[in-house]
Amino acid sequence: MRRQLNTLYVTTDGAWLRKDGANVVMEVDRDERVRLPAHMLEGLVCIGRVGISPPLMGYCMEQGISISHLTSQGRFQARVEGPVSGNVLLRRAQYRASDDPVRCAAIVRHVLIGKIHNQRAVLARGWRDHGSGIPDVPAFQHALKRLKHIPRRLLQEHDVDVLRGREGEAAKSYFGVFDQLIRVDVPALRFSGRNRRPPRDAFNALLSFFYTLITHDCRSALETVGLDPAVGFLHRDRPGRPSLALDLAEELRPLLGERMALSLINRRQLNERDFQVFDNGAVLLKEQARKTALVAYQERKREQLGHAFLEEKVDIGLLPFLQAQLLARHLRGDLDGYPPFLWK
């Protein structure tokens, strides 16, 4: 159980939450594990098999404390709130910001600063760990410099379309040298550029699989904090598309997408036999490969890293929820700007 931004995240399977006086108590097999002051809570997120006593649920409803339930895999199930909820006000603020070119551009700018910063972090770690094996050092170093410079240019831009153009420049530099991070000399596992719908090589198939998982987690996080996953800023409205979930996923893709794919390939946890090629050229993961990738993804989410804005260690699996909360706080006016996730 961890408390982040005054929201209590309960991830222990079989946990039982109850109210004892002015405190919230978590028990496992009737053994008290945690005790926290109830007045400090703003939200309660239960992940997996977590039970809540009726008195605690009643207290949360009276105090306007939302309770969200997710599966152990992070899929959103339900959100319980009392009769007075700030959801409608938050969503109105979200819709106004999405329609306001100035506010929309400000949020997009910070999302892209986070994304490009984290893309550069992937390359920098590759250089730090395996710099001697980089085939084209000048091109790789040039990409690192470009990805350091582009976020500074974003600070001077105030038009969403121009910001998207800068994102495209960063992607070209990033993916242009990405194949140099692959240390397996198997042609079928090399990366020649990003392609999708459908992916046409093994590495892109793996990226698309992880991107889907990340977007799924971001959608659950947005629903948990009360934001509308369909109304975004970088990704515009389109029927059936979770635009805001795609926005939120951008900052997390380098860490949970590209870095994860590199690890599975370079550690030979997946090989060319784990992918199926179809007649139309599409390449997809076979069933066992999907299981391998999913297990690795869930294990990664249980690890911790430092959050630059919060200045504390957090579970990687909570990043979508923390970023969704920070975005909600910005939209409510509690934060001057949206603080993106910056991977160190």
Coordinates of C-alpha atoms in Angstrom, one line a residue:
M1 CA 0.0 0.0 0.0
R2 CA 1.4 3.4 -1.0
R3 CA 0.1 6.9 -0.7
Q4 CA 0.9 9.3 -3.6
L5 CA -0.6 12.7 -4.0
N6 CA -3.1 12.0 -1.1
T7 CA -4.5 9.0 -3.0
L8 CA -4.1 5.6 -1.4
Y9 CA -3.0 2.8 -3.7
V10 CA -3.7 -0.7 -2.3
T11 CA -1.9 -3.4 -4.4
T12 CA -1.8 -6.2 -1.8
D13 CA -4.1 -9.1 -2.9
G14 CA -6.4 -10.2 -0.1
A15 CA -6.1 -6.9 1.8
W16 CA -9.0 -5.7 3.9
L17 CA -9.5 -2.0 4.6
R18 CA -11.5 -0.7 7.5
K19 CA -12.0 2.5 9.5
D20 CA -10.8 2.6 13.1
G21 CA -11.7 5.9 14.7
A22 CA -9.9 8.6 12.7
N23 CA -7.7 6.1 10.9
V24 CA -7.8 3.9 7.8
V25 CA -6.4 0.5 8.6
M26 CA -5.2 -2.2 6.1
E27 CA -5.2 -5.8 7.3
V28 CA -4.0 -9.0 5.6
D29 CA -5.2 -12.2 7.2
R30 CA -6.4 -10.1 10.2
D31 CA -2.8 -8.8 10.7
E32 CA -2.6 -5.0 10.7
R33 CA -0.1 -3.8 8.2
V34 CA -0.7 -0.1 7.8
R35 CA -2.5 2.7 9.7
L36 CA -3.0 6.1 8.2
P37 CA -5.1 9.3 9.2
A38 CA -8.4 9.2 7.3
H39 CA -8.5 13.0 6.9
M40 CA -5.5 12.9 4.6
L41 CA -7.2 10.9 1.9
E42 CA -8.5 12.3 -1.4
G43 CA -8.9 9.1 -3.2
L44 CA -8.7 5.3 -2.8
V45 CA -7.5 3.0 -5.6
C46 CA -7.9 -0.8 -5.0
I47 CA -5.9 -3.0 -7.4
G48 CA -6.7 -6.7 -7.4
R49 CA -8.7 -8.5 -4.7
V50 CA -9.1 -5.8 -2.0
G51 CA -12.1 -5.6 0.4
I52 CA -13.5 -2.5 2.0
S53 CA -15.7 -2.4 5.1
P54 CA -19.1 -0.7 4.9
P55 CA -18.2 1.9 7.6
L56 CA -15.1 3.0 5.6
M57 CA -17.1 3.1 2.4
G58 CA -19.7 5.2 4.1
Y59 CA -17.1 7.6 5.4
C60 CA -15.5 7.9 1.9
M61 CA -18.9 8.7 0.4
E62 CA -19.7 11.4 3.0
Q63 CA -16.3 13.0 2.6
G64 CA -16.2 13.0 -1.2
I65 CA -13.4 10.5 -1.4
S66 CA -13.7 8.4 -4.6
I67 CA -13.0 4.7 -4.5
S68 CA -11.8 3.0 -7.7
H69 CA -11.5 -0.7 -8.4
L70 CA -9.0 -2.2 -10.9
T71 CA -8.1 -5.7 -11.8
S72 CA -4.7 -7.1 -10.8
Q73 CA -3.7 -6.4 -14.4
G74 CA -4.7 -2.7 -14.0
R75 CA -8.0 -2.8 -16.0
F76 CA -10.5 -0.3 -14.7
Q77 CA -13.6 -1.9 -13.3
A78 CA -15.6 0.7 -11.4
R79 CA -15.5 4.0 -9.6
V80 CA -17.7 4.7 -6.5
E81 CA -18.5 8.2 -5.4
G82 CA -20.8 10.0 -3.0
P83 CA -23.7 12.3 -4.1
V84 CA -21.4 15.3 -4.4
S85 CA -18.6 14.8 -7.0
G86 CA -16.2 17.1 -8.7
N87 CA -16.1 15.0 -11.9
V88 CA -18.4 17.2 -13.9
L89 CA -16.4 20.3 -13.0
L90 CA -13.1 18.6 -13.8
R91 CA -14.4 17.4 -17.2
R92 CA -15.8 20.8 -18.0
A93 CA -12.3 22.2 -17.3
Q94 CA -10.8 19.5 -19.5
Y95 CA -13.2 20.3 -22.4
R96 CA -12.5 24.1 -22.1
A97 CA -8.7 23.5 -22.1
S98 CA -9.0 21.2 -25.1
D99 CA -10.9 23.9 -27.0
D100 CA -8.6 26.7 -26.0
P101 CA -5.6 26.9 -28.4
V102 CA -3.3 28.6 -25.9
R103 CA -4.0 26.1 -23.0
C104 CA -4.0 23.2 -25.4
A105 CA -0.6 24.1 -26.8
A106 CA 0.8 24.5 -23.2
I107 CA -0.2 21.0 -22.3
V108 CA 1.0 19.5 -25.6
R109 CA 4.3 21.3 -25.1
H110 CA 4.9 19.7 -21.7
V111 CA 3.8 16.3 -22.9
L112 CA 6.3 16.4 -25.8
I113 CA 9.1 17.8 -23.6
G114 CA 8.6 14.7 -21.4
K115 CA 8.4 12.3 -24.4
I116 CA 11.5 13.7 -26.1
H117 CA 13.5 13.9 -22.9
N118 CA 12.7 10.2 -22.2
Q119 CA 13.5 9.2 -25.8
R120 CA 16.9 10.8 -25.3
A121 CA 17.2 8.9 -22.0
V122 CA 16.8 5.6 -23.9
L123 CA 19.6 6.5 -26.2
A124 CA 21.8 7.8 -23.4
R125 CA 21.5 4.6 -21.5
G126 CA 22.3 2.6 -24.5
W127 CA 25.4 4.7 -25.1
R128 CA 26.4 4.4 -21.4
D129 CA 25.9 0.6 -21.2
H130 CA 27.1 -0.4 -24.7
G131 CA 28.8 2.6 -26.3
S132 CA 31.7 0.5 -27.6
G133 CA 29.2 -1.6 -29.7
I134 CA 27.5 1.4 -31.4
P135 CA 28.2 1.0 -35.2
D136 CA 27.9 4.6 -36.3
V137 CA 29.1 6.8 -33.4
P138 CA 28.8 10.2 -35.1
A139 CA 25.2 9.6 -36.1
F140 CA 24.3 8.4 -32.7
Q141 CA 25.9 11.3 -31.0
H142 CA 24.2 13.7 -33.4
A143 CA 20.8 12.2 -32.5
L144 CA 21.6 12.7 -28.8
K145 CA 22.4 16.4 -29.4
R146 CA 19.3 16.9 -31.5
L147 CA 17.1 15.3 -28.8
K148 CA 18.7 17.6 -26.2
H149 CA 18.1 20.7 -28.4
I150 CA 14.5 20.1 -29.6
P151 CA 12.8 20.4 -26.2
R152 CA 14.4 23.9 -25.8
R153 CA 12.8 24.9 -29.1
L154 CA 9.5 23.6 -27.9
L155 CA 9.5 26.3 -25.2
Q156 CA 9.3 28.9 -28.0
E157 CA 6.4 27.4 -29.8
H158 CA 2.7 28.2 -29.1
D159 CA 1.0 26.4 -32.0
V160 CA -0.1 22.8 -31.7
D161 CA 0.6 22.0 -35.3
V162 CA 4.1 23.4 -35.0
L163 CA 4.7 21.4 -31.8
R164 CA 3.6 18.3 -33.7
G165 CA 6.1 19.1 -36.4
R166 CA 8.9 19.3 -33.8
E167 CA 7.8 15.9 -32.4
G168 CA 8.2 14.5 -35.9
E169 CA 11.8 15.9 -36.1
A170 CA 12.6 14.2 -32.7
A171 CA 11.1 10.9 -33.8
K172 CA 13.2 11.0 -37.0
S173 CA 16.4 11.5 -35.0
Y174 CA 15.4 9.0 -32.4
F175 CA 14.3 6.1 -34.6
G176 CA 16.9 6.9 -37.1
V177 CA 19.6 5.5 -34.8
F178 CA 17.4 3.1 -32.8
D179 CA 18.5 0.0 -34.6
Q180 CA 22.1 0.6 -33.3
L181 CA 20.8 -0.3 -29.8
I182 CA 19.9 -3.9 -30.9
R183 CA 22.7 -6.2 -30.1
V184 CA 21.3 -9.4 -31.7
D185 CA 22.6 -10.1 -35.2
V186 CA 19.4 -11.6 -36.6
P187 CA 18.0 -9.8 -39.7
A188 CA 14.4 -10.7 -38.8
L189 CA 14.8 -8.8 -35.4
R190 CA 16.4 -5.6 -36.8
F191 CA 14.6 -2.3 -36.8
S192 CA 14.5 -0.3 -40.1
G193 CA 12.0 2.3 -39.0
R194 CA 8.6 2.7 -37.3
N195 CA 5.6 1.1 -39.1
R196 CA 2.2 0.0 -37.8
R197 CA -1.4 -0.9 -38.7
P198 CA -0.2 -3.5 -39.3
P199 CA 3.3 -3.8 -38.0
R200 CA 5.5 -5.3 -40.8
D201 CA 8.5 -6.6 -38.8
A202 CA 9.1 -8.3 -35.5
F203 CA 10.4 -5.3 -33.6
N204 CA 7.5 -3.1 -34.6
A205 CA 5.1 -5.9 -33.6
L206 CA 6.6 -5.9 -30.2
L207 CA 6.5 -2.1 -29.9
S208 CA 2.8 -2.1 -30.9
F209 CA 2.0 -4.7 -28.3
F210 CA 3.6 -2.7 -25.5
Y211 CA 2.0 0.6 -26.8
T212 CA -1.4 -1.1 -26.5
L213 CA -0.7 -2.1 -22.9
I214 CA 0.5 1.4 -22.0
T215 CA -2.5 3.0 -23.6
H216 CA -4.8 0.6 -21.7
D217 CA -3.1 1.5 -18.4
C218 CA -3.4 5.2 -19.2
R219 CA -7.1 4.9 -20.0
S220 CA -7.7 3.2 -16.6
A221 CA -5.8 5.9 -14.9
L222 CA -7.8 8.7 -16.5
E223 CA -11.1 7.0 -15.7
T224 CA -9.9 6.6 -12.1
V225 CA -9.2 10.3 -11.6
G226 CA -12.4 11.3 -13.4
L227 CA -11.0 12.6 -16.7
D228 CA -12.6 11.8 -20.1
P229 CA -10.2 9.5 -22.0
A230 CA -11.7 10.5 -25.3
V231 CA -10.9 14.2 -25.2
G232 CA -7.2 14.9 -25.7
F233 CA -4.8 17.7 -26.5
L234 CA -2.0 16.3 -28.7
H235 CA -4.4 13.7 -30.3
R236 CA -7.5 15.3 -31.4
D237 CA -11.1 14.0 -31.1
R238 CA -11.9 11.0 -33.3
P239 CA -14.9 8.6 -32.7
G240 CA -13.8 5.5 -30.7
R241 CA -10.3 6.8 -30.1
P242 CA -9.1 7.3 -26.5
S243 CA -7.2 10.5 -27.4
L244 CA -6.2 11.6 -23.9
A245 CA -5.0 8.1 -23.1
L246 CA -2.8 8.3 -26.1
D247 CA -1.5 11.7 -25.0
L248 CA -0.6 10.4 -21.5
A249 CA 1.0 7.3 -23.0
E250 CA 3.5 9.4 -25.0
E251 CA 5.7 10.2 -22.0
L252 CA 5.7 6.5 -20.9
R253 CA 6.4 4.8 -24.3
P254 CA 10.2 5.2 -24.2
L255 CA 10.4 3.6 -20.7
L256 CA 7.7 0.9 -21.0
G257 CA 7.7 0.5 -24.7
E258 CA 11.0 0.9 -26.5
R259 CA 13.2 0.1 -23.6
M260 CA 11.1 -3.0 -22.8
A261 CA 11.3 -4.2 -26.4
L262 CA 15.1 -3.7 -26.5
S263 CA 15.5 -5.7 -23.3
L264 CA 13.5 -8.7 -24.5
I265 CA 15.3 -8.9 -27.8
N266 CA 18.8 -8.2 -26.5
R267 CA 18.5 -10.7 -23.7
R268 CA 17.2 -13.2 -26.2
Q269 CA 13.9 -13.7 -24.2
L270 CA 12.3 -13.5 -27.7
N271 CA 13.6 -14.7 -31.0
E272 CA 12.4 -14.7 -34.6
R273 CA 10.4 -17.9 -34.1
D274 CA 8.2 -16.0 -31.6
F275 CA 6.6 -14.0 -34.4
Q276 CA 4.1 -15.0 -37.1
V277 CA 4.2 -13.5 -40.6
F278 CA 0.8 -13.3 -42.4
D279 CA 0.1 -13.2 -46.2
N280 CA -0.6 -9.5 -46.1
G281 CA 2.8 -8.8 -44.6
A282 CA 1.6 -8.2 -41.1
V283 CA 3.8 -9.5 -38.3
L284 CA 2.3 -10.4 -34.9
L285 CA 3.5 -12.0 -31.7
K286 CA 2.6 -15.7 -31.2
E287 CA 0.6 -16.6 -28.1
Q288 CA 3.6 -17.7 -25.9
A289 CA 5.5 -14.6 -27.0
R290 CA 2.6 -12.4 -25.8
K291 CA 2.7 -14.1 -22.5
T292 CA 6.5 -13.6 -22.2
A293 CA 6.1 -9.9 -23.0
L294 CA 3.2 -9.4 -20.6
V295 CA 5.0 -11.1 -17.7
A296 CA 8.1 -8.8 -18.4
Y297 CA 5.8 -5.8 -18.5
Q298 CA 4.1 -6.6 -15.2
E299 CA 7.4 -7.3 -13.6
R300 CA 8.8 -4.0 -14.8
K301 CA 5.7 -2.2 -13.3
R302 CA 6.6 -3.5 -9.9
E303 CA 10.0 -1.8 -10.0
Q304 CA 10.6 1.7 -8.6
L305 CA 12.2 4.8 -9.9
G306 CA 12.6 8.5 -8.8
H307 CA 9.9 10.9 -9.9
A308 CA 11.5 14.3 -10.6
F309 CA 8.4 16.4 -9.8
L310 CA 7.3 14.5 -6.7
E311 CA 10.9 14.1 -5.5
E312 CA 10.3 10.5 -4.3
K313 CA 10.5 7.0 -5.4
V314 CA 7.3 5.6 -7.0
D315 CA 6.2 2.2 -8.4
I316 CA 6.5 2.3 -12.2
G317 CA 3.1 0.8 -12.4
L318 CA 1.6 3.9 -10.7
L319 CA 3.1 6.3 -13.2
P320 CA -0.1 6.5 -15.4
F321 CA -2.2 7.3 -12.3
L322 CA 0.3 9.8 -10.9
Q323 CA 0.5 11.7 -14.3
A324 CA -3.3 11.6 -14.6
Q325 CA -3.6 13.1 -11.2
L326 CA -1.1 15.8 -12.0
L327 CA -3.0 16.6 -15.2
A328 CA -6.3 16.8 -13.2
R329 CA -4.7 19.1 -10.7
H330 CA -3.4 21.4 -13.5
L331 CA -6.9 21.5 -15.1
R332 CA -8.5 22.3 -11.8
G333 CA -6.0 25.2 -11.4
D334 CA -4.0 23.7 -8.5
L335 CA -0.8 23.6 -10.6
D336 CA 0.3 26.4 -13.0
G337 CA 1.5 23.8 -15.6
Y338 CA 1.3 20.1 -16.3
P339 CA 4.5 18.5 -15.0
P340 CA 5.5 15.7 -17.4
F341 CA 7.2 12.5 -16.3
L342 CA 11.0 12.9 -16.9
W343 CA 13.0 9.7 -16.7
K344 CA 16.4 10.1 -15.1

